[in-house]
Amino acid sequence: MTIAVAFLQPGWADWEAGPVLASLREYFGVQIEIATPGGDPETSIGGILAAADYRFDDPVLSDADAYLLIGSEAWQGYENDAVFSLLRQAHADGKIVAGICGATIALAKAGLLAGKAHTSNGKYWLAEQAPGYAGAEGYVESPRAVVDGRIVTAAGSAPVTFSAEVTRLIAPEASERLDGYVAMFAREFGEG
């Protein structure tokens, strides 16, 4: 069974976690586990309390197949070498590492964006939050999630394509189905 760990900081963004966690669990049978900084429950921006299975630096997390870092203002100023090391090792092992919105800061600080196409909430915003991050030349201005290898990044305004691209890496055979998933949500913004 595929295991995905969602990293939830205090004030995690409900709309960024919802599509990816629901899709993976309900439609693709992925086991979802929740990690929080200290292993305590964390409340979302919308007031949803998420129970934690693990703390961010729990060694057992190295057994997961996918690492999903969900946006929160708490990623700004966040420093934890054990977490950054976990993410680097996961990437080196060919696992999926995905960050959306403020969580892209952690990917930048871990050095995972060097030589990779990636996006976030803005090139200069990311550089300000992660001073000296390697890879700024690979920044892509995109309203959709960006995938490079097994790294997925997205702005906070792109939770549906973030979900689709993470899922596409886990279940490549569902690519056409995922295109339909994205198109279904895009209808809200269509003409007419």
CSV table of C-alpha atoms in Angstrom, one decimal:
chain,number,residue,atom,x,y,z
A,1,MET,CA,0.0,0.0,0.0
A,2,THR,CA,1.2,3.5,-0.9
A,3,ILE,CA,1.7,5.7,2.2
A,4,ALA,CA,1.6,9.5,1.9
A,5,VAL,CA,2.4,11.8,4.8
A,6,ALA,CA,0.8,15.2,5.0
A,7,PHE,CA,2.9,17.8,6.9
A,8,LEU,CA,0.5,20.2,8.7
A,9,GLN,CA,1.8,23.3,10.4
A,10,PRO,CA,-0.5,25.4,12.7
A,11,GLY,CA,-2.9,27.3,10.5
A,12,TRP,CA,-2.6,24.8,7.7
A,13,ALA,CA,-4.7,25.7,4.6
A,14,ASP,CA,-7.8,23.5,4.4
A,15,TRP,CA,-8.3,24.1,0.6
A,16,GLU,CA,-4.7,23.0,-0.1
A,17,ALA,CA,-5.0,19.7,1.9
A,18,GLY,CA,-8.6,18.8,1.0
A,19,PRO,CA,-8.3,17.9,-2.7
A,20,VAL,CA,-5.0,16.0,-2.6
A,21,LEU,CA,-5.8,14.0,0.6
A,22,ALA,CA,-9.4,13.1,-0.4
A,23,SER,CA,-8.4,12.1,-3.9
A,24,LEU,CA,-5.5,9.9,-2.8
A,25,ARG,CA,-7.4,8.2,0.0
A,26,GLU,CA,-10.8,7.8,-1.6
A,27,TYR,CA,-10.0,7.0,-5.2
A,28,PHE,CA,-6.5,5.6,-5.1
A,29,GLY,CA,-6.4,3.7,-1.8
A,30,VAL,CA,-3.4,5.6,-0.5
A,31,GLN,CA,-2.9,5.5,3.3
A,32,ILE,CA,-2.8,9.0,4.6
A,33,GLU,CA,-0.8,9.8,7.7
A,34,ILE,CA,-0.5,13.2,9.4
A,35,ALA,CA,2.6,14.7,10.8
A,36,THR,CA,2.7,18.0,12.8
A,37,PRO,CA,5.7,19.8,14.2
A,38,GLY,CA,5.5,18.3,17.7
A,39,GLY,CA,3.0,15.4,17.1
A,40,ASP,CA,0.2,17.4,18.6
A,41,PRO,CA,-3.2,18.1,16.8
A,42,GLU,CA,-3.0,21.2,14.7
A,43,THR,CA,-5.9,23.5,13.7
A,44,SER,CA,-6.4,24.7,10.1
A,45,ILE,CA,-7.2,28.2,9.0
A,46,GLY,CA,-10.9,27.2,8.8
A,47,GLY,CA,-10.8,25.7,12.4
A,48,ILE,CA,-10.5,22.0,11.5
A,49,LEU,CA,-8.5,20.1,14.1
A,50,ALA,CA,-6.3,17.4,12.6
A,51,ALA,CA,-5.0,14.7,14.8
A,52,ALA,CA,-1.4,13.8,14.3
A,53,ASP,CA,0.1,10.3,13.7
A,54,TYR,CA,3.6,11.6,14.0
A,55,ARG,CA,5.8,14.6,14.6
A,56,PHE,CA,7.7,16.1,11.7
A,57,ASP,CA,11.1,14.6,12.7
A,58,ASP,CA,9.8,11.1,13.6
A,59,PRO,CA,12.3,8.5,12.1
A,60,VAL,CA,9.4,6.3,10.9
A,61,LEU,CA,8.5,8.8,8.3
A,62,SER,CA,11.4,7.7,6.2
A,63,ASP,CA,9.2,4.7,5.3
A,64,ALA,CA,6.6,6.8,3.4
A,65,ASP,CA,6.3,6.9,-0.3
A,66,ALA,CA,5.1,10.5,-0.7
A,67,TYR,CA,5.7,13.7,1.4
A,68,LEU,CA,3.0,16.3,1.0
A,69,LEU,CA,3.8,19.7,2.6
A,70,ILE,CA,0.7,21.8,3.0
A,71,GLY,CA,0.8,25.6,3.1
A,72,SER,CA,0.7,27.6,6.3
A,73,GLU,CA,2.2,30.9,7.3
A,74,ALA,CA,4.1,28.9,9.9
A,75,TRP,CA,6.5,27.7,7.2
A,76,GLN,CA,7.9,31.3,7.1
A,77,GLY,CA,10.9,31.3,9.4
A,78,TYR,CA,10.6,27.5,10.0
A,79,GLU,CA,14.0,25.8,10.5
A,80,ASN,CA,14.5,22.1,11.2
A,81,ASP,CA,17.5,20.4,9.8
A,82,ALA,CA,16.1,17.0,10.6
A,83,VAL,CA,13.0,17.7,8.5
A,84,PHE,CA,15.1,19.2,5.6
A,85,SER,CA,17.4,16.1,5.8
A,86,LEU,CA,14.4,13.8,5.6
A,87,LEU,CA,13.1,15.6,2.5
A,88,ARG,CA,16.5,15.5,0.8
A,89,GLN,CA,16.8,11.7,1.6
A,90,ALA,CA,13.3,11.1,0.3
A,91,HIS,CA,14.1,12.8,-2.9
A,92,ALA,CA,17.4,11.0,-3.2
A,93,ASP,CA,15.5,7.7,-2.8
A,94,GLY,CA,13.1,8.6,-5.7
A,95,LYS,CA,10.1,9.4,-3.5
A,96,ILE,CA,7.5,12.1,-4.2
A,97,VAL,CA,8.1,15.4,-2.4
A,98,ALA,CA,5.4,18.0,-2.9
A,99,GLY,CA,4.9,21.5,-1.5
A,100,ILE,CA,2.2,24.0,-2.0
A,101,CYS,CA,2.0,27.6,-1.1
A,102,GLY,CA,4.1,28.5,2.0
A,103,ALA,CA,5.4,24.9,2.2
A,104,THR,CA,7.5,25.5,-0.9
A,105,ILE,CA,9.8,27.4,1.5
A,106,ALA,CA,10.7,24.2,3.1
A,107,LEU,CA,11.6,22.6,-0.2
A,108,ALA,CA,13.7,25.6,-1.1
A,109,LYS,CA,15.5,25.6,2.3
A,110,ALA,CA,16.1,21.8,1.9
A,111,GLY,CA,17.8,22.5,-1.4
A,112,LEU,CA,15.4,20.5,-3.4
A,113,LEU,CA,14.6,23.2,-6.0
A,114,ALA,CA,18.2,23.5,-7.3
A,115,GLY,CA,18.2,22.6,-11.0
A,116,LYS,CA,14.4,21.9,-10.9
A,117,ALA,CA,11.5,23.7,-12.6
A,118,HIS,CA,9.3,24.9,-9.8
A,119,THR,CA,6.7,27.4,-8.7
A,120,SER,CA,5.3,29.0,-5.6
A,121,ASN,CA,3.5,32.1,-4.5
A,122,GLY,CA,5.9,34.3,-6.5
A,123,LYS,CA,9.6,34.2,-7.3
A,124,TYR,CA,10.6,37.2,-5.2
A,125,TRP,CA,8.4,36.1,-2.3
A,126,LEU,CA,10.1,32.7,-2.3
A,127,ALA,CA,13.6,34.2,-2.5
A,128,GLU,CA,12.6,36.5,0.4
A,129,GLN,CA,11.4,33.6,2.6
A,130,ALA,CA,14.3,31.3,1.8
A,131,PRO,CA,17.2,33.7,1.3
A,132,GLY,CA,19.9,32.3,-1.0
A,133,TYR,CA,17.8,29.3,-2.2
A,134,ALA,CA,19.5,27.5,-5.0
A,135,GLY,CA,17.4,27.2,-8.1
A,136,ALA,CA,15.8,30.6,-8.6
A,137,GLU,CA,16.7,30.3,-12.3
A,138,GLY,CA,14.2,27.4,-12.5
A,139,TYR,CA,11.3,29.3,-11.2
A,140,VAL,CA,8.2,29.1,-13.4
A,141,GLU,CA,5.4,31.7,-13.3
A,142,SER,CA,2.4,29.3,-13.5
A,143,PRO,CA,-1.2,29.3,-12.3
A,144,ARG,CA,-0.9,25.5,-12.2
A,145,ALA,CA,1.3,23.0,-10.3
A,146,VAL,CA,4.7,22.4,-11.7
A,147,VAL,CA,6.3,18.9,-11.8
A,148,ASP,CA,10.0,18.2,-12.3
A,149,GLY,CA,10.9,14.6,-11.8
A,150,ARG,CA,9.2,13.6,-8.5
A,151,ILE,CA,9.1,17.2,-7.1
A,152,VAL,CA,5.7,18.9,-7.3
A,153,THR,CA,5.2,22.6,-6.4
A,154,ALA,CA,2.2,24.9,-6.5
A,155,ALA,CA,1.0,28.3,-5.5
A,156,GLY,CA,-1.7,28.3,-2.9
A,157,SER,CA,-4.2,29.1,-5.6
A,158,ALA,CA,-3.6,25.8,-7.4
A,159,PRO,CA,-4.8,23.0,-5.1
A,160,VAL,CA,-6.6,21.1,-7.8
A,161,THR,CA,-3.6,20.8,-10.2
A,162,PHE,CA,-1.4,20.1,-7.1
A,163,SER,CA,-3.7,17.2,-6.3
A,164,ALA,CA,-3.8,16.0,-9.9
A,165,GLU,CA,0.0,16.1,-10.4
A,166,VAL,CA,0.8,14.3,-7.1
A,167,THR,CA,-1.8,11.7,-7.9
A,168,ARG,CA,-0.5,11.3,-11.4
A,169,LEU,CA,2.9,10.4,-10.0
A,170,ILE,CA,1.4,7.8,-7.7
A,171,ALA,CA,-1.1,6.4,-10.3
A,172,PRO,CA,0.2,7.2,-13.8
A,173,GLU,CA,-2.3,4.9,-15.3
A,174,ALA,CA,-5.0,7.3,-14.2
A,175,SER,CA,-3.7,10.3,-16.2
A,176,GLU,CA,-6.7,10.6,-18.5
A,177,ARG,CA,-9.1,10.4,-15.5
A,178,LEU,CA,-7.0,13.1,-13.7
A,179,ASP,CA,-7.3,15.4,-16.8
A,180,GLY,CA,-11.1,15.1,-16.4
A,181,TYR,CA,-10.8,15.9,-12.7
A,182,VAL,CA,-8.9,19.1,-13.4
A,183,ALA,CA,-11.4,20.0,-16.2
A,184,MET,CA,-14.3,19.4,-13.9
A,185,PHE,CA,-13.0,22.0,-11.4
A,186,ALA,CA,-12.0,24.4,-14.1
A,187,ARG,CA,-15.7,24.6,-15.3
A,188,GLU,CA,-16.4,26.9,-12.4
A,189,PHE,CA,-14.2,29.6,-14.0
A,190,GLY,CA,-15.3,29.0,-17.6
A,191,GLU,CA,-17.3,31.3,-19.8
A,192,GLY,CA,-21.1,31.1,-20.0
